[in-house]
Short mmCIF file of C-alpha atoms in Angstrom, two decimals:
data_model
loop_
_atom_site.label_atom_id
_atom_site.label_comp_id
_atom_site.label_asym_id
_atom_site.label_seq_id
_atom_site.Cartn_x
_atom_site.Cartn_y
_atom_site.Cartn_z
CA ILE B 1 11.01 -33.46 -18.91
CA GLU B 2 13.56 -32.89 -21.65
CA THR B 3 12.22 -35.88 -23.58
CA GLY B 4 8.68 -34.59 -23.07
CA HIS B 5 9.57 -31.27 -24.72
CA ARG B 6 10.97 -33.17 -27.69
CA LEU B 7 7.83 -35.28 -27.94
CA LEU B 8 5.58 -32.21 -27.84
CA LYS B 9 7.26 -30.89 -30.97
CA LEU B 10 6.01 -34.03 -32.73
CA THR B 11 2.60 -34.36 -30.97
CA PRO B 12 1.72 -31.01 -29.34
CA ALA B 13 -1.75 -32.17 -28.25
CA ASP B 14 -0.67 -35.33 -26.39
CA ALA B 15 -2.23 -35.16 -22.93
CA SER B 16 -0.16 -38.05 -21.63
CA VAL B 17 3.12 -36.24 -22.35
CA TYR B 18 2.03 -33.26 -20.28
CA ALA B 19 0.93 -35.63 -17.53
CA HIS B 20 4.33 -37.36 -17.45
CA MET B 21 6.16 -34.03 -17.43
CA ALA B 22 3.94 -32.83 -14.59
CA PHE B 23 4.67 -35.96 -12.57
CA ALA B 24 8.41 -35.56 -13.15
CA SER B 25 8.23 -31.92 -12.05
CA GLY B 26 6.48 -32.95 -8.86
CA GLN B 27 9.12 -35.58 -8.20
CA SER B 28 11.67 -32.78 -8.55
CA GLY B 29 9.79 -30.52 -6.12
CA ARG B 30 8.73 -28.04 -8.80
CA TRP B 31 5.09 -28.01 -7.88
CA PRO B 32 3.92 -24.81 -9.65
CA GLN B 33 5.27 -26.20 -12.92
CA ALA B 34 3.64 -29.56 -12.18
CA ILE B 35 0.30 -27.81 -11.66
CA SER B 36 0.65 -25.96 -14.95
CA TRP B 37 1.31 -29.16 -16.90
CA TYR B 38 -1.40 -31.17 -15.14
CA ARG B 39 -3.86 -28.42 -16.05
CA LYS B 40 -2.65 -28.46 -19.66
CA SER B 41 -3.10 -32.25 -19.78
CA LEU B 42 -6.67 -31.88 -18.47
CA GLU B 43 -7.45 -29.14 -21.01
CA ILE B 44 -6.65 -31.64 -23.76
CA ASP B 45 -8.43 -34.58 -22.08
CA PRO B 46 -10.74 -33.56 -19.18
CA ASN B 47 -11.76 -37.16 -18.44
CA GLN B 48 -8.48 -38.23 -16.79
CA THR B 49 -9.59 -38.83 -13.24
CA MET B 50 -6.14 -39.89 -12.04
CA ILE B 51 -4.62 -36.69 -13.44
CA SER B 52 -7.30 -34.66 -11.63
CA PHE B 53 -6.33 -36.49 -8.46
CA LYS B 54 -2.61 -35.79 -9.02
CA LEU B 55 -3.48 -32.13 -9.65
CA GLY B 56 -5.18 -32.06 -6.25
CA GLU B 57 -2.05 -33.47 -4.63
CA ALA B 58 0.06 -30.82 -6.36
CA TYR B 59 -2.23 -28.07 -5.11
CA GLU B 60 -1.87 -29.47 -1.60
CA MET B 61 1.91 -29.25 -1.91
CA THR B 62 1.56 -25.52 -2.65
CA ASN B 63 -0.87 -25.05 0.29
CA ASN B 64 -3.74 -24.20 -2.04
CA ALA B 65 -6.46 -26.06 -0.17
CA PRO B 66 -9.49 -24.67 -2.07
CA ALA B 67 -8.03 -25.69 -5.43
CA ALA B 68 -7.06 -29.12 -4.08
CA MET B 69 -10.57 -29.67 -2.77
CA GLU B 70 -12.05 -28.71 -6.12
CA ALA B 71 -9.75 -31.15 -7.92
CA TYR B 72 -10.76 -34.00 -5.61
CA ARG B 73 -14.45 -33.12 -6.02
CA SER B 74 -14.05 -33.33 -9.80
CA VAL B 75 -12.77 -36.90 -9.39
CA LEU B 76 -15.72 -37.83 -7.19
CA LYS B 77 -18.19 -36.38 -9.70
CA ARG B 78 -16.95 -38.86 -12.27
CA VAL B 79 -16.21 -41.74 -9.88
CA PRO B 80 -18.40 -41.41 -6.75
CA ASN B 81 -16.89 -44.56 -5.18
CA ALA B 82 -13.28 -43.39 -5.50
CA ASP B 83 -12.32 -43.82 -1.86
CA HIS B 84 -8.80 -42.46 -2.42
CA ALA B 85 -10.26 -39.16 -3.63
CA LEU B 86 -12.75 -39.00 -0.76
CA VAL B 87 -9.96 -39.67 1.76
CA ALA B 88 -7.90 -36.89 0.17
CA LEU B 89 -10.87 -34.50 0.17
CA ALA B 90 -11.56 -35.26 3.83
CA GLY B 91 -7.93 -34.76 4.78
CA VAL B 92 -7.42 -31.44 3.02
CA SER B 93 -10.80 -30.20 4.36
CA LEU B 94 -9.68 -31.05 7.90
CA LYS B 95 -6.35 -29.24 7.45
CA ALA B 96 -8.11 -26.20 5.99
CA GLY B 97 -10.55 -25.99 8.91
CA LYS B 98 -13.53 -27.00 6.76
CA ASN B 99 -14.75 -29.28 9.50
CA ASP B 100 -18.31 -29.78 8.26
CA GLU B 101 -17.08 -31.01 4.89
CA ALA B 102 -14.47 -33.19 6.59
CA ILE B 103 -17.10 -34.73 8.86
CA LYS B 104 -19.41 -35.43 5.93
CA ALA B 105 -16.59 -37.15 4.02
CA TYR B 106 -15.28 -39.15 6.97
CA ARG B 107 -18.76 -40.33 7.96
CA GLU B 108 -19.25 -41.65 4.43
CA LEU B 109 -15.83 -43.30 4.52
CA VAL B 110 -16.40 -45.13 7.80
CA LYS B 111 -19.52 -46.68 6.26
CA ARG B 112 -17.32 -48.07 3.50
CA GLN B 113 -14.30 -48.87 5.66
CA PRO B 114 -15.62 -49.65 9.16
CA ARG B 115 -12.29 -51.18 10.29
CA ASN B 116 -10.15 -48.15 9.40
CA ALA B 117 -9.01 -46.65 12.73
CA LEU B 118 -7.46 -43.56 11.17
CA LEU B 119 -10.80 -42.47 9.72
CA TYR B 120 -12.41 -42.57 13.18
CA ALA B 121 -9.44 -40.70 14.68
CA ASN B 122 -9.69 -37.93 12.10
CA LEU B 123 -13.45 -37.76 12.52
CA ALA B 124 -12.84 -37.25 16.25
CA VAL B 125 -10.46 -34.38 15.47
CA ALA B 126 -13.03 -32.72 13.19
CA TYR B 127 -15.74 -32.93 15.87
CA GLY B 128 -13.26 -31.60 18.43
CA ASN B 129 -12.52 -28.62 16.20
CA LYS B 130 -16.25 -27.82 16.22
CA GLY B 131 -16.42 -28.05 20.01
CA MET B 132 -18.57 -31.21 19.86
CA THR B 133 -16.65 -32.96 22.61
CA ARG B 134 -18.96 -35.90 23.25
CA GLU B 135 -18.82 -36.86 19.58
CA GLU B 136 -15.05 -36.34 19.68
CA ILE B 137 -14.82 -38.83 22.55
CA GLU B 138 -17.16 -41.31 20.86
CA TYR B 139 -15.08 -41.50 17.70
CA GLY B 140 -11.79 -41.36 19.58
CA ARG B 141 -12.86 -44.47 21.48
CA LYS B 142 -13.82 -46.20 18.24
CA ALA B 143 -10.39 -45.41 16.78
CA LEU B 144 -8.62 -46.89 19.80
CA ALA B 145 -10.82 -49.97 19.83
CA LEU B 146 -9.40 -50.73 16.39
CA ASP B 147 -5.87 -49.46 16.99
CA PRO B 148 -4.99 -49.37 20.72
CA GLY B 149 -1.39 -48.38 19.99
CA ASN B 150 -2.25 -45.10 18.27
CA ALA B 151 -0.61 -42.71 20.72
CA VAL B 152 -1.81 -39.58 18.90
CA ALA B 153 -5.45 -40.68 18.99
CA ARG B 154 -5.04 -41.61 22.66
CA PHE B 155 -3.55 -38.20 23.50
CA ASN B 156 -6.44 -36.48 21.68
CA LEU B 157 -8.96 -38.60 23.59
CA ALA B 158 -7.31 -37.65 26.87
CA ALA B 159 -7.50 -33.96 25.94
CA ALA B 160 -11.19 -34.40 25.08
CA TYR B 161 -11.84 -35.96 28.48
CA GLU B 162 -10.17 -32.95 30.08
CA LYS B 163 -12.63 -30.63 28.31
CA LEU B 164 -15.47 -32.40 30.13
CA LYS B 165 -13.59 -32.40 33.46
CA MET B 166 -13.29 -36.19 33.29
CA ASP B 167 -9.88 -36.05 34.94
CA ARG B 168 -9.64 -39.69 35.97
CA GLU B 169 -10.29 -40.87 32.41
CA ALA B 170 -7.90 -38.26 31.01
CA ALA B 171 -5.11 -39.32 33.39
CA ARG B 172 -5.63 -42.96 32.42
CA GLU B 173 -5.19 -42.13 28.74
CA TYR B 174 -2.11 -39.96 29.30
CA ARG B 175 -0.51 -42.84 31.20
CA GLN B 176 -1.20 -45.08 28.23
CA VAL B 177 0.39 -42.52 25.90
CA LEU B 178 3.53 -42.57 28.05
CA LYS B 179 3.70 -46.36 27.84
CA PHE B 180 4.03 -46.02 24.07
CA ASN B 181 6.11 -42.83 24.11
CA PRO B 182 7.80 -42.16 27.48
CA ASN B 183 9.39 -38.94 26.17
CA ASP B 184 6.14 -37.23 25.18
CA GLU B 185 6.65 -33.98 27.08
CA ASP B 186 3.10 -32.71 26.52
CA ALA B 187 1.63 -35.90 27.94
CA VAL B 188 3.96 -35.77 30.97
CA LYS B 189 3.04 -32.16 31.70
CA ARG B 190 -0.70 -32.68 31.26
CA LEU B 191 -0.63 -35.74 33.49
CA ALA B 192 1.38 -33.78 36.06
CA ASP B 193 -1.25 -31.02 36.02
CA LEU B 194 -4.01 -33.56 36.58
CA GLU B 195 -2.14 -35.17 39.47
CA PHE B 196 -1.47 -31.72 40.97
CA ARG B 197 -5.14 -30.69 40.76
CA SER B 198 -6.15 -33.99 42.37
CA GLY B 199 -3.78 -33.46 45.30
CA ARG B 200 -1.49 -36.34 44.34
CA TYR B 201 1.60 -34.25 44.99
CA GLU B 202 4.18 -37.04 45.07
CA SER B 203 3.24 -38.16 41.58
CA ALA B 204 2.88 -34.57 40.33
CA ALA B 205 6.33 -33.60 41.62
CA ALA B 206 7.96 -36.60 39.99
CA LEU B 207 6.32 -35.75 36.66
CA TYR B 208 7.15 -32.04 36.83
CA GLU B 209 10.77 -32.92 37.58
CA ARG B 210 10.89 -34.79 34.25
CA VAL B 211 9.92 -31.76 32.15
CA VAL B 212 11.04 -28.67 34.04
CA ARG B 213 14.39 -28.46 32.20
CA THR B 214 12.88 -28.39 28.74
CA SER B 215 9.40 -26.94 29.20
CA ARG B 216 8.46 -23.50 27.93
CA ASP B 217 6.41 -22.98 31.12
CA LYS B 218 9.35 -23.12 33.51
CA ALA B 219 8.02 -20.48 35.92
CA LEU B 220 4.64 -22.20 36.29
CA ILE B 221 6.22 -25.62 36.76
CA HIS B 222 8.68 -24.32 39.36
CA ALA B 223 5.76 -22.72 41.22
CA ARG B 224 3.77 -25.93 41.24
CA LEU B 225 6.81 -27.94 42.23
CA GLY B 226 7.22 -25.59 45.18
CA ILE B 227 3.65 -26.14 46.26
CA ALA B 228 3.91 -29.91 45.79
CA TYR B 229 7.16 -30.12 47.77
CA ALA B 230 5.62 -28.02 50.57
CA GLU B 231 2.59 -30.32 50.73
CA LEU B 232 5.03 -33.23 51.00
CA LYS B 233 6.87 -31.38 53.83
CA ARG B 234 10.04 -31.20 51.74
CA TYR B 235 10.52 -27.57 52.69
CA GLY B 236 14.10 -27.15 51.51
CA LEU B 237 13.14 -28.13 47.97
CA ALA B 238 9.96 -26.07 48.19
CA ALA B 239 11.94 -22.95 49.09
CA GLU B 240 14.42 -23.59 46.30
#
């Protein structure tokens, strides 16, 4: 940055100097300054698609989703096949709750990258946010067909099954999550709830016992443990 200031005294209209200073500011965590210098670089030379992309990243780091989206769109106007910009646009749209734009971007991306599991997983999330559960399940399954070890996508698929009361399928997916991550408290609790509702009290009790010490829902879990123990005729534990 110091060298950049010295250079600008010699060549005050050098877009590349501003771009390098902006990058250095971002590397130092000074994102508002990075944004200012990226913008100055683009004022001098508006055709720098990579600088527009870096500006979008900087806006994301300051939680300015609308500005980030606009920066990524400007890249795509000049380079429609810039997958990195479309991925970034889809991601920031999803985070900002712009699910329709995210879906549009991800659907285009899966045409170009049909073996990319993460794209299908994110598309499933976007459909889930819109309450389109069957589409959420469809794309969640596609993600797992390509990447069976993606525990997050598997958890999301299980939760989608629950929305449609497909408890057996949901329980199957939660068990798979726990194979990859045995300490996933949310998966343990959700599986316990499914076992409890299905009357499988032995399994439910064992699962509730795993999370009762750390769960935020202690009262509810203790209550269900009491019912499960009573159904199992373990009355001392039920009373406790």
